[in-house]
PDB file of C-alpha atoms in Angstrom:
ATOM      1  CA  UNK L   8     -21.514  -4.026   5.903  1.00  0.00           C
ATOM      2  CA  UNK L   9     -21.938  -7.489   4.077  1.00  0.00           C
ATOM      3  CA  UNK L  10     -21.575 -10.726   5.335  1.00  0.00           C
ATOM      4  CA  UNK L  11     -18.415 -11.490   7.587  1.00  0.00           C
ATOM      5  CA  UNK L  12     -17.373  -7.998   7.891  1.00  0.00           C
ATOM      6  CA  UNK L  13     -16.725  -7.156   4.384  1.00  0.00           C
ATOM      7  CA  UNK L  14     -17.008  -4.284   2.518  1.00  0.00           C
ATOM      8  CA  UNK L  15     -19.292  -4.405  -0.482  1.00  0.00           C
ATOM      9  CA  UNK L  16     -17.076  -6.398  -3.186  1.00  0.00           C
ATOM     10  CA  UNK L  17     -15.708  -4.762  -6.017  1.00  0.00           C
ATOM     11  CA  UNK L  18     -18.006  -4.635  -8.824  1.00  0.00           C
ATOM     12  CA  UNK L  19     -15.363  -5.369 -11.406  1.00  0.00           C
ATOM     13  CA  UNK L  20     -13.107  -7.894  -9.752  1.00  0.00           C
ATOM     14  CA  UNK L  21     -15.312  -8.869  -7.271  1.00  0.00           C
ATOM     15  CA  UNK L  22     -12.972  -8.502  -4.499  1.00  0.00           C
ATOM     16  CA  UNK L  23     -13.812  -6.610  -0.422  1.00  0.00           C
ATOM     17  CA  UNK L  24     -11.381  -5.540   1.645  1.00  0.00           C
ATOM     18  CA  UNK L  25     -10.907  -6.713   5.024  1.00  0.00           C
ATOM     19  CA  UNK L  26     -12.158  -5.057   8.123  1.00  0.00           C
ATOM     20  CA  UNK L  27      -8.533  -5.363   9.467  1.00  0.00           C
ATOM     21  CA  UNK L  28      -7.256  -4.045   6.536  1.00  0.00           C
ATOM     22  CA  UNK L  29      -8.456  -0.720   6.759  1.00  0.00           C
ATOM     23  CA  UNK L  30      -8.061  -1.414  10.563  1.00  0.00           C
ATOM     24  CA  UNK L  31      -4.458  -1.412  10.122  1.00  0.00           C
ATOM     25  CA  UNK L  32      -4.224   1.553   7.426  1.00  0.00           C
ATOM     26  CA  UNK L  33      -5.689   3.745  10.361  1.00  0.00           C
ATOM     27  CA  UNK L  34      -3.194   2.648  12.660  1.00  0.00           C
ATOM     28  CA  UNK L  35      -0.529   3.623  10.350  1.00  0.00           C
ATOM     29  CA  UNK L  36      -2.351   7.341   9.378  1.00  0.00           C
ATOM     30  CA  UNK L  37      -4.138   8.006  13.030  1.00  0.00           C
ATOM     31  CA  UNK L  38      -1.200   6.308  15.958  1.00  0.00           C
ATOM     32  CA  UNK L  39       2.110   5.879  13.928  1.00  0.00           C
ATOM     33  CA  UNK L  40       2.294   2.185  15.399  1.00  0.00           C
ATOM     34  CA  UNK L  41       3.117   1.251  11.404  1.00  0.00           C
ATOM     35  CA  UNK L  42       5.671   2.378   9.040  1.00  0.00           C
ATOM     36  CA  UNK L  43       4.353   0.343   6.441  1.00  0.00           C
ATOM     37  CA  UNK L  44       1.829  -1.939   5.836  1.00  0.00           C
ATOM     38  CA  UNK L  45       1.607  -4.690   2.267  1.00  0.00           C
ATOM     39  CA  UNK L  46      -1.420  -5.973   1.517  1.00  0.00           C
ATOM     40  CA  UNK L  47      -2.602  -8.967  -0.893  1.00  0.00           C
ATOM     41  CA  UNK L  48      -5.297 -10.243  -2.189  1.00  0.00           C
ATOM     42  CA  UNK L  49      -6.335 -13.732  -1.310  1.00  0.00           C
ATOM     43  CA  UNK L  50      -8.390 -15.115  -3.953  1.00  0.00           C
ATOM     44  CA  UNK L  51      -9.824 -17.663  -1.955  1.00  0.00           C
ATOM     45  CA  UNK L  52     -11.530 -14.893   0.675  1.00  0.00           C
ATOM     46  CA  UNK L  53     -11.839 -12.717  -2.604  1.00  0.00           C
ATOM     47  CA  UNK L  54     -10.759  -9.810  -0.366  1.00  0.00           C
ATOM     48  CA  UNK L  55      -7.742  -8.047   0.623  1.00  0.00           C
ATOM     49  CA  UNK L  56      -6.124  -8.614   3.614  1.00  0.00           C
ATOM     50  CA  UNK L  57      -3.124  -7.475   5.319  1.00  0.00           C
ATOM     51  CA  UNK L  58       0.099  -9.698   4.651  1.00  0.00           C
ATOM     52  CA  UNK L  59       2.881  -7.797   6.458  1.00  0.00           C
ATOM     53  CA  UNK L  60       3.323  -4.696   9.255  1.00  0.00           C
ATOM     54  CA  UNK L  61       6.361  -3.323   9.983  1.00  0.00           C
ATOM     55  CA  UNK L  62       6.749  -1.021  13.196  1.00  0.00           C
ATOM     56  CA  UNK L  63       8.003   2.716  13.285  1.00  0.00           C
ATOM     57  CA  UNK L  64      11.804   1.749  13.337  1.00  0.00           C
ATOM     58  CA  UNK L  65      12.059   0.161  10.207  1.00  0.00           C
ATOM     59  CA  UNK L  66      13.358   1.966   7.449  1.00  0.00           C
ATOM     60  CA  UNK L  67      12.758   2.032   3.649  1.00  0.00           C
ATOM     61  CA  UNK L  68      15.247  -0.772   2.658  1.00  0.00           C
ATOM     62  CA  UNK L  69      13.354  -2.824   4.920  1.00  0.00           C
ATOM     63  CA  UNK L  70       9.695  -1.763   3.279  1.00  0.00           C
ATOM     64  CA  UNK L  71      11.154  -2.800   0.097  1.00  0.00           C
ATOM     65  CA  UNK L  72      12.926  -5.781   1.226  1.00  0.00           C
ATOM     66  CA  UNK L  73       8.844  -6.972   2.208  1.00  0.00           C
ATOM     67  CA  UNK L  74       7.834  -6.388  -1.080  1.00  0.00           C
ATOM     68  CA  UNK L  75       7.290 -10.058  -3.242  1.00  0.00           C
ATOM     69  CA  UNK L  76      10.305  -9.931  -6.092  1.00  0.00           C
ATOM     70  CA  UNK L  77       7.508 -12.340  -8.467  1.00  0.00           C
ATOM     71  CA  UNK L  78       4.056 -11.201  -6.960  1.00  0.00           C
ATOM     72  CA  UNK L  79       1.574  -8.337  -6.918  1.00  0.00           C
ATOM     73  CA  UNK L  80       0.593  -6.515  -3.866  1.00  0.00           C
ATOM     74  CA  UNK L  81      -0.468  -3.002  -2.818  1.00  0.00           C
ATOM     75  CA  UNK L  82       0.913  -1.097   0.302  1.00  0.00           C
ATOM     76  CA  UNK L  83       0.901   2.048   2.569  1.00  0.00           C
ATOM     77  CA  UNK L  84       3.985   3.830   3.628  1.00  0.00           C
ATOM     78  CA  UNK L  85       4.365   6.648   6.118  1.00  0.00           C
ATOM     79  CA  UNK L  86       7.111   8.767   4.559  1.00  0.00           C
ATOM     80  CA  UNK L  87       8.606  11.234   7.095  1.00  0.00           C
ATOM     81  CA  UNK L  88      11.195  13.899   5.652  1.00  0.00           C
ATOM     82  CA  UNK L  89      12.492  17.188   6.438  1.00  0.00           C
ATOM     83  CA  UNK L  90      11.557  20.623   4.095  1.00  0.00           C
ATOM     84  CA  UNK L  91      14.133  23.251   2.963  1.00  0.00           C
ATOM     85  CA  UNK L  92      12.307  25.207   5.822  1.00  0.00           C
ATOM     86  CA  UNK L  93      13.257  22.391   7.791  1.00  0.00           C
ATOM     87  CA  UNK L  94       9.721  21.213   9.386  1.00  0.00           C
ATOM     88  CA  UNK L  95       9.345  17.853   9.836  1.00  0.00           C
ATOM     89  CA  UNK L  96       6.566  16.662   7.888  1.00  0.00           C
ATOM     90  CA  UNK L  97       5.206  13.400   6.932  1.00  0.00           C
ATOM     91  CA  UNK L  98       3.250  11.806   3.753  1.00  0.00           C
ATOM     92  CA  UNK L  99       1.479   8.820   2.969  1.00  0.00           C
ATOM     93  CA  UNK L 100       2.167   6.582  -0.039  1.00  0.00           C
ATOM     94  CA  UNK L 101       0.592   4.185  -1.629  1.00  0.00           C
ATOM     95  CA  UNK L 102       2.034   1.769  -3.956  1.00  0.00           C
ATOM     96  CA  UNK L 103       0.268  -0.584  -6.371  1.00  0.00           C
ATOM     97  CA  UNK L 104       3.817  -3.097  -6.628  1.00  0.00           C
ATOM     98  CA  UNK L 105       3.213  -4.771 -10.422  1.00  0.00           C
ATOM     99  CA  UNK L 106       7.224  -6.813 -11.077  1.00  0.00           C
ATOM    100  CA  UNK L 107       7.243  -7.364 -14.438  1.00  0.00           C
ATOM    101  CA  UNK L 108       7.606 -11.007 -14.220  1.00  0.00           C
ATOM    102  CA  UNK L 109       4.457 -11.689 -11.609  1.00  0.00           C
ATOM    103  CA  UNK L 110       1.757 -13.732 -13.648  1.00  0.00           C
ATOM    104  CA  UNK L 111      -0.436 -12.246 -16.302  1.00  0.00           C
ATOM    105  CA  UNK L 112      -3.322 -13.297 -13.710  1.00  0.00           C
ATOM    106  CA  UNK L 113      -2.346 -11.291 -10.473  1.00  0.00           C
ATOM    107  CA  UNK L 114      -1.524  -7.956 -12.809  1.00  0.00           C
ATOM    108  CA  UNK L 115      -5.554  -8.450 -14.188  1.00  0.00           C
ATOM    109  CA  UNK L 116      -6.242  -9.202 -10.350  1.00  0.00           C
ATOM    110  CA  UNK L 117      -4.622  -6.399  -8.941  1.00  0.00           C
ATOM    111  CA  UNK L 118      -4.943  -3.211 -11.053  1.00  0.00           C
ATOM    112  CA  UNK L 119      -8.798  -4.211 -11.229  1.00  0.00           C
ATOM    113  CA  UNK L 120      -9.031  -4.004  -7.646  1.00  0.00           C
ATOM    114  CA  UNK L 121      -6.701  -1.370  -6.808  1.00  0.00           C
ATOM    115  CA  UNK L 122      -8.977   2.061  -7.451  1.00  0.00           C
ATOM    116  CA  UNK L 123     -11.634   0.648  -4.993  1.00  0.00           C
ATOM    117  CA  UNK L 124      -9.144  -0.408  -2.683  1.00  0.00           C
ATOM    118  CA  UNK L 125      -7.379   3.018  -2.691  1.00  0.00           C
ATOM    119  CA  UNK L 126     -10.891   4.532  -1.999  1.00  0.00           C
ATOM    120  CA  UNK L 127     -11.525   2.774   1.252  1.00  0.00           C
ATOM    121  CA  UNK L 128      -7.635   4.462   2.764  1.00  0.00           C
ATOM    122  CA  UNK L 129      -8.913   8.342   3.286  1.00  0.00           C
ATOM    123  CA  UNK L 130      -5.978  10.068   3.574  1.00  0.00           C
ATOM    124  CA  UNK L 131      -3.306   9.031   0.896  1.00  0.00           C
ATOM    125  CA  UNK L 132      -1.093  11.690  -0.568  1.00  0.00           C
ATOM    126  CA  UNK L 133       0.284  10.057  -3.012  1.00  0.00           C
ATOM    127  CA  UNK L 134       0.217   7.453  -5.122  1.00  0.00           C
ATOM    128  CA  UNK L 135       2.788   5.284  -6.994  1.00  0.00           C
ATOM    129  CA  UNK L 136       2.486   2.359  -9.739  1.00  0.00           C
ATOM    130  CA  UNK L 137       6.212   0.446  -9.779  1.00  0.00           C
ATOM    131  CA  UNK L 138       6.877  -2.555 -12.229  1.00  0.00           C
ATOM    132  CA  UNK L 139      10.501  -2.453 -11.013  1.00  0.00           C
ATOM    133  CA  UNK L 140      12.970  -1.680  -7.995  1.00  0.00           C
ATOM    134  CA  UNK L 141      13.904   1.643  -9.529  1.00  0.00           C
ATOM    135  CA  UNK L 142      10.639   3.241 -10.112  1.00  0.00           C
ATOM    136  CA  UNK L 143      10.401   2.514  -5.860  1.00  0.00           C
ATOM    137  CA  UNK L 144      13.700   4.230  -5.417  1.00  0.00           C
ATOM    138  CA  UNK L 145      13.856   6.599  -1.935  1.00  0.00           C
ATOM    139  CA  UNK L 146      14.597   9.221  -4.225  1.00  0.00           C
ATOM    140  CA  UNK L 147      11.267   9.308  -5.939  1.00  0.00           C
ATOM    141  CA  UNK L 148       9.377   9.494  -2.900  1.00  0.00           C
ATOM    142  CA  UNK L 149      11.646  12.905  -2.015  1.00  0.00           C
ATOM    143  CA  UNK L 150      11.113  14.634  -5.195  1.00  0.00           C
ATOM    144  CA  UNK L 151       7.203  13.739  -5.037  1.00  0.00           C
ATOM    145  CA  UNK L 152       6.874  14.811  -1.114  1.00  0.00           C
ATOM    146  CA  UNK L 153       8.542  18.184  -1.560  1.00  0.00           C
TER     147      UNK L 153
END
């Protein structure tokens, strides 16, 4: 551990992630007290930080309905489905969210930072890059989860 409670900073982009960050991930993988969590990075900590929980209830509309329609971010979702041998199962996903129209800037930012991010959440199954609504679409998390 580094000063205030940061991970070592990302040699590249020189960002840390929060301890509540990963804090939060765990909650989501370990107790199920998340459905999702969206994370940003603030450039003035130069670390990324948690922007947005929501609790087990929500459902996918409202995941995407968090996610900035101008702005990068990454985030975790717990994706629970049923299998054609119908056992309930559950998956993680993680999505580096890139819109098209965000700033030049956060897209450098962002996809710098993300493979050092995605190493500090053990546990992801899968992984996602979107640019737009449709490559987020419920669908694609089915086919990828079965």
């Amino acid at each position: 551990m580094s000063f205030r409670g940061l991970s070592r900073p990302n040699a590249t982009s020189g960002m840390g992630v929060a301890d509540q960050s990963k804090t939060t991930y765990l909650e989501l993988q370990r107790k199920k007290t998340h459905r999702y969590v969206v994370f940003k990075i603030d450039e003035s900590k130069k670390e990324v930080v948690v922007e947005k929980t929501g609790n087990p209830a929500e459902s996918y509309d409202d995941f995407l309905a968090s996610l900035p329609e101008n702005d990068c971010r990454y985030a975790v979702y717990d994706f629970d489905f049923v299998t054609s041998e119908n056992c309930q199962k559950s998956k993680i996903f993680f999505f580096a969210w890139s819109p098209s129209t965000s700033r030049i800037r956060a897209k450098v930012l962002y996809s710098t930072s993300k493979d050092q991010f995605r190493k500090e959440l053990q546990g992801i199954h899968y992984e996602i890059q979107a640019t737009d609504p449709t490559e987020v679409d419920l669908e694609v998390l089915r086919e990828r989860a079965n």
